[in-house]
């Protein structure tokens, strides 16, 4: 699984960080998403899919592999 985040779309809602705090973080200054783990291990996949589905601006891109 490979992830991208679009910081121009992100509105800083933080839903992704609540779902997968080891994968996503938010910038201190404005709450915009940052990616901690671009290729998360399988133990994070369910949480990452949930985060992408919950993101109100569809800023999280998930590319499944294998
Ligand atoms: S859920 Fe979406 S809009 Fe909210 S912080 Fe994460 S990427 Fe940004």
Short mmCIF file of N, CA and C and ligand atoms in Angstrom, two decimals:
data_model
loop_
_atom_site.label_atom_id
_atom_site.label_comp_id
_atom_site.label_asym_id
_atom_site.label_seq_id
_atom_site.Cartn_x
_atom_site.Cartn_y
_atom_site.Cartn_z
N UNK A 1 0.85 -1.19 0.00
CA UNK A 1 0.00 0.00 0.00
C UNK A 1 0.88 1.24 0.00
N UNK A 2 0.56 2.18 -0.93
CA UNK A 2 1.29 3.44 -0.98
C UNK A 2 0.31 4.58 -0.82
N UNK A 3 0.70 5.56 -0.05
CA UNK A 3 -0.20 6.66 0.28
C UNK A 3 0.31 7.97 -0.28
N UNK A 4 -0.65 8.83 -0.60
CA UNK A 4 -0.33 10.22 -0.88
C UNK A 4 -1.32 11.08 -0.11
N UNK A 5 -0.91 12.28 0.22
CA UNK A 5 -1.85 13.24 0.79
C UNK A 5 -1.74 14.54 -0.02
N UNK A 6 -2.89 15.15 -0.26
CA UNK A 6 -2.94 16.41 -1.00
C UNK A 6 -3.17 17.53 0.00
N UNK A 7 -2.07 18.23 0.32
CA UNK A 7 -2.16 19.27 1.36
C UNK A 7 -2.98 20.46 0.90
N UNK A 8 -3.18 20.61 -0.42
CA UNK A 8 -4.03 21.70 -0.91
C UNK A 8 -5.51 21.40 -0.68
N UNK A 9 -5.86 20.11 -0.66
CA UNK A 9 -7.26 19.73 -0.41
C UNK A 9 -7.57 19.67 1.08
N UNK A 10 -6.61 19.24 1.87
CA UNK A 10 -6.84 19.00 3.29
C UNK A 10 -7.38 20.25 3.98
N UNK A 11 -8.43 20.05 4.81
CA UNK A 11 -8.99 21.18 5.55
C UNK A 11 -8.61 21.11 7.02
N UNK A 12 -7.75 20.14 7.38
CA UNK A 12 -7.27 20.07 8.75
C UNK A 12 -8.26 19.52 9.75
N UNK A 13 -9.22 18.75 9.27
CA UNK A 13 -10.25 18.21 10.16
C UNK A 13 -9.66 17.21 11.16
N UNK A 14 -8.62 16.51 10.76
CA UNK A 14 -7.94 15.63 11.68
C UNK A 14 -8.51 14.24 11.83
N UNK A 15 -9.51 13.91 11.03
CA UNK A 15 -10.11 12.58 11.14
C UNK A 15 -9.09 11.48 10.86
N UNK A 16 -8.19 11.73 9.93
CA UNK A 16 -7.21 10.71 9.57
C UNK A 16 -6.26 10.44 10.73
N UNK A 17 -5.91 11.49 11.46
CA UNK A 17 -4.98 11.32 12.58
C UNK A 17 -5.64 10.51 13.71
N UNK A 18 -6.94 10.74 13.89
CA UNK A 18 -7.65 9.96 14.91
C UNK A 18 -7.71 8.49 14.52
N UNK A 19 -7.88 8.23 13.22
CA UNK A 19 -8.01 6.85 12.76
C UNK A 19 -6.68 6.13 12.77
N UNK A 20 -5.63 6.80 12.31
CA UNK A 20 -4.34 6.14 12.14
C UNK A 20 -3.21 7.08 12.57
N UNK A 21 -3.04 7.27 13.87
CA UNK A 21 -2.07 8.24 14.36
C UNK A 21 -0.62 7.89 14.07
N UNK A 22 -0.34 6.64 13.72
CA UNK A 22 1.04 6.29 13.40
C UNK A 22 1.36 6.54 11.93
N UNK A 23 0.33 6.83 11.15
CA UNK A 23 0.51 7.04 9.71
C UNK A 23 0.37 8.51 9.34
N UNK A 24 -0.59 9.20 9.98
CA UNK A 24 -0.86 10.59 9.65
C UNK A 24 -0.57 11.48 10.85
N UNK A 25 -0.14 12.70 10.56
CA UNK A 25 0.01 13.72 11.60
C UNK A 25 -0.50 15.03 11.03
N UNK A 26 -0.55 16.05 11.87
CA UNK A 26 -0.97 17.36 11.42
C UNK A 26 0.10 18.38 11.75
N UNK A 27 0.31 19.33 10.85
CA UNK A 27 1.28 20.39 11.11
C UNK A 27 0.84 21.21 12.31
N UNK A 28 1.81 21.54 13.13
CA UNK A 28 1.50 22.29 14.34
C UNK A 28 0.85 23.63 14.02
N UNK A 29 1.34 24.29 12.96
CA UNK A 29 0.93 25.67 12.75
C UNK A 29 -0.47 25.80 12.19
N UNK A 30 -0.93 24.85 11.37
CA UNK A 30 -2.24 25.03 10.75
C UNK A 30 -3.09 23.76 10.69
N UNK A 31 -2.58 22.66 11.21
CA UNK A 31 -3.40 21.44 11.25
C UNK A 31 -3.47 20.68 9.95
N UNK A 32 -2.73 21.15 8.93
CA UNK A 32 -2.77 20.44 7.65
C UNK A 32 -2.02 19.11 7.77
N UNK A 33 -2.54 18.11 7.08
CA UNK A 33 -2.04 16.75 7.23
C UNK A 33 -0.59 16.61 6.76
N UNK A 34 0.14 15.76 7.43
CA UNK A 34 1.44 15.31 6.96
C UNK A 34 1.46 13.79 7.02
N UNK A 35 2.29 13.22 6.19
CA UNK A 35 2.36 11.77 6.08
C UNK A 35 3.59 11.27 6.83
N UNK A 36 3.36 10.47 7.86
CA UNK A 36 4.47 9.92 8.64
C UNK A 36 5.00 8.65 7.98
N UNK A 37 4.09 7.90 7.38
CA UNK A 37 4.43 6.56 6.89
C UNK A 37 3.84 6.37 5.49
N UNK A 38 4.60 6.70 4.44
CA UNK A 38 4.06 6.60 3.08
C UNK A 38 3.72 5.18 2.64
N UNK A 39 4.40 4.19 3.23
CA UNK A 39 4.11 2.80 2.87
C UNK A 39 3.83 2.02 4.15
N UNK A 40 2.64 2.18 4.70
CA UNK A 40 2.34 1.55 5.99
C UNK A 40 2.26 0.03 5.89
N UNK A 41 2.65 -0.63 6.97
CA UNK A 41 2.56 -2.08 7.04
C UNK A 41 1.12 -2.54 7.12
N UNK A 42 0.95 -3.84 6.91
CA UNK A 42 -0.40 -4.39 6.81
C UNK A 42 -1.21 -4.18 8.07
N UNK A 43 -0.54 -4.03 9.21
CA UNK A 43 -1.28 -3.82 10.46
C UNK A 43 -2.01 -2.48 10.47
N UNK A 44 -1.62 -1.58 9.56
CA UNK A 44 -2.26 -0.26 9.51
C UNK A 44 -3.29 -0.13 8.38
N UNK A 45 -3.39 -1.13 7.53
CA UNK A 45 -4.18 -0.96 6.31
C UNK A 45 -5.65 -0.66 6.59
N UNK A 46 -6.23 -1.38 7.54
CA UNK A 46 -7.65 -1.16 7.82
C UNK A 46 -7.89 0.26 8.32
N UNK A 47 -7.01 0.72 9.20
CA UNK A 47 -7.16 2.07 9.74
C UNK A 47 -6.95 3.13 8.66
N UNK A 48 -6.00 2.86 7.74
CA UNK A 48 -5.74 3.81 6.67
C UNK A 48 -6.93 3.89 5.72
N UNK A 49 -7.52 2.75 5.38
CA UNK A 49 -8.70 2.78 4.50
C UNK A 49 -9.84 3.53 5.17
N UNK A 50 -10.01 3.31 6.46
CA UNK A 50 -11.05 4.02 7.20
C UNK A 50 -10.76 5.53 7.17
N UNK A 51 -9.51 5.91 7.38
CA UNK A 51 -9.15 7.32 7.37
C UNK A 51 -9.43 7.96 6.02
N UNK A 52 -9.07 7.25 4.95
CA UNK A 52 -9.30 7.79 3.60
C UNK A 52 -10.79 7.95 3.34
N UNK A 53 -11.58 7.00 3.83
CA UNK A 53 -13.03 7.07 3.62
C UNK A 53 -13.66 8.19 4.42
N UNK A 54 -13.10 8.47 5.58
CA UNK A 54 -13.67 9.49 6.46
C UNK A 54 -13.23 10.90 6.11
N UNK A 55 -12.14 11.03 5.38
CA UNK A 55 -11.61 12.36 5.08
C UNK A 55 -12.66 13.18 4.33
N UNK A 56 -13.05 14.33 4.86
CA UNK A 56 -14.13 15.10 4.24
C UNK A 56 -13.77 15.72 2.89
N UNK A 57 -12.48 15.80 2.57
CA UNK A 57 -12.08 16.44 1.32
C UNK A 57 -11.40 15.47 0.36
N UNK A 58 -11.44 14.19 0.68
CA UNK A 58 -10.81 13.17 -0.17
C UNK A 58 -9.36 13.53 -0.49
N UNK A 59 -8.64 13.96 0.54
CA UNK A 59 -7.26 14.37 0.35
C UNK A 59 -6.27 13.21 0.44
N UNK A 60 -6.76 12.05 0.85
CA UNK A 60 -5.87 10.90 1.05
C UNK A 60 -6.00 9.95 -0.12
N UNK A 61 -4.87 9.71 -0.79
CA UNK A 61 -4.85 8.75 -1.89
C UNK A 61 -4.25 7.44 -1.41
N UNK A 62 -4.96 6.34 -1.71
CA UNK A 62 -4.50 5.01 -1.30
C UNK A 62 -4.31 4.17 -2.56
N UNK A 63 -3.09 3.71 -2.77
CA UNK A 63 -2.85 2.79 -3.89
C UNK A 63 -2.51 1.42 -3.32
N UNK A 64 -3.41 0.51 -3.56
CA UNK A 64 -3.21 -0.85 -3.06
C UNK A 64 -2.18 -1.54 -3.94
N UNK A 65 -1.36 -2.38 -3.32
CA UNK A 65 -0.40 -3.14 -4.10
C UNK A 65 -0.32 -4.55 -3.54
N UNK A 66 -0.32 -5.50 -4.42
CA UNK A 66 -0.17 -6.89 -4.04
C UNK A 66 -1.31 -7.48 -3.25
S1 LIG B 1 -9.02 13.75 7.35
FE1 LIG B 1 -8.54 14.70 5.38
S2 LIG B 1 -9.01 16.87 5.67
FE2 LIG B 1 -8.85 15.93 7.71
S3 LIG B 1 -6.69 16.25 8.32
FE3 LIG B 1 -6.83 14.25 7.35
S4 LIG B 1 -6.32 14.62 5.19
FE4 LIG B 1 -6.84 16.58 6.10
#
